[in-house]
Steps between C-alpha positions, in 0.01 A plus 500: 500500500802565715472160671558325169815702438629509856402162640489300179137403561249419231209738447253277691744467793552877508125554481437267795764675708366846410150391601628365830698819560190710436305282740766557767481877441126522564503471882751784519268730309194400699671525838707809426253745657489289819880496508511878463256541789689257725861580408463859392562636154877533534551152643277330245683684221831384647387136537358492147808660345734268688302193392484616137867591498596168654297310240674685217844470660460126551350459152811663357766341716372180663250339265668236288486517121249214503256725679404235756592734787258758362222313679675549835453875462122480471427539875668842490247605236238500777637842604454633148269798511596612851756744367248650258237540773756643741630742238148616415425558869826690547428719196146574613624591848765729352244657267262568787779657704579721199128588485435343159143404427483122471359508144772741385770286661362184337500674161861610542604151610323341203681737264835419658421128485420526129819693433706247694339210313569658162861571583570174685385255233773587246759517776414153632488360145846643436634353825351157424648505149842585646476217751391248235767627260765449767382143551378573853124555484458449876704818552177679407364419847803656666414829331147473636633422848727805481206723406294356785785575741505854364136542606596446861 
């Protein structure tokens, strides 16, 4: 429970915040396809990445150690999911232009996603341990913000 370590919250407080954060994420996932249709795949990817990056940047640099400012970031979570939907649309468009069959492309993307998940988990655990060991656990979010900026 990173909120317990980072914000100094109790487990019930961290659980309530995580539930509220998940609730704020839901509209972004449900409305992501509409956003892609209205904004276009590239623009929705950009908006989603910028919102996610801003949340992580502010979580690392602006949110006080008490964690009270963490709640101020919740409205930005409404854009969560737009970057994933935009990225998927961009990848499907690129695959169609390269004349990949959609099923083959999806299979390749699932394999790459699995590989990325397997390799990212130890990397993020290492980074979090370094941040906690240095006495600056919120620095973890700055690493996430940097990776999000790298996606753009």
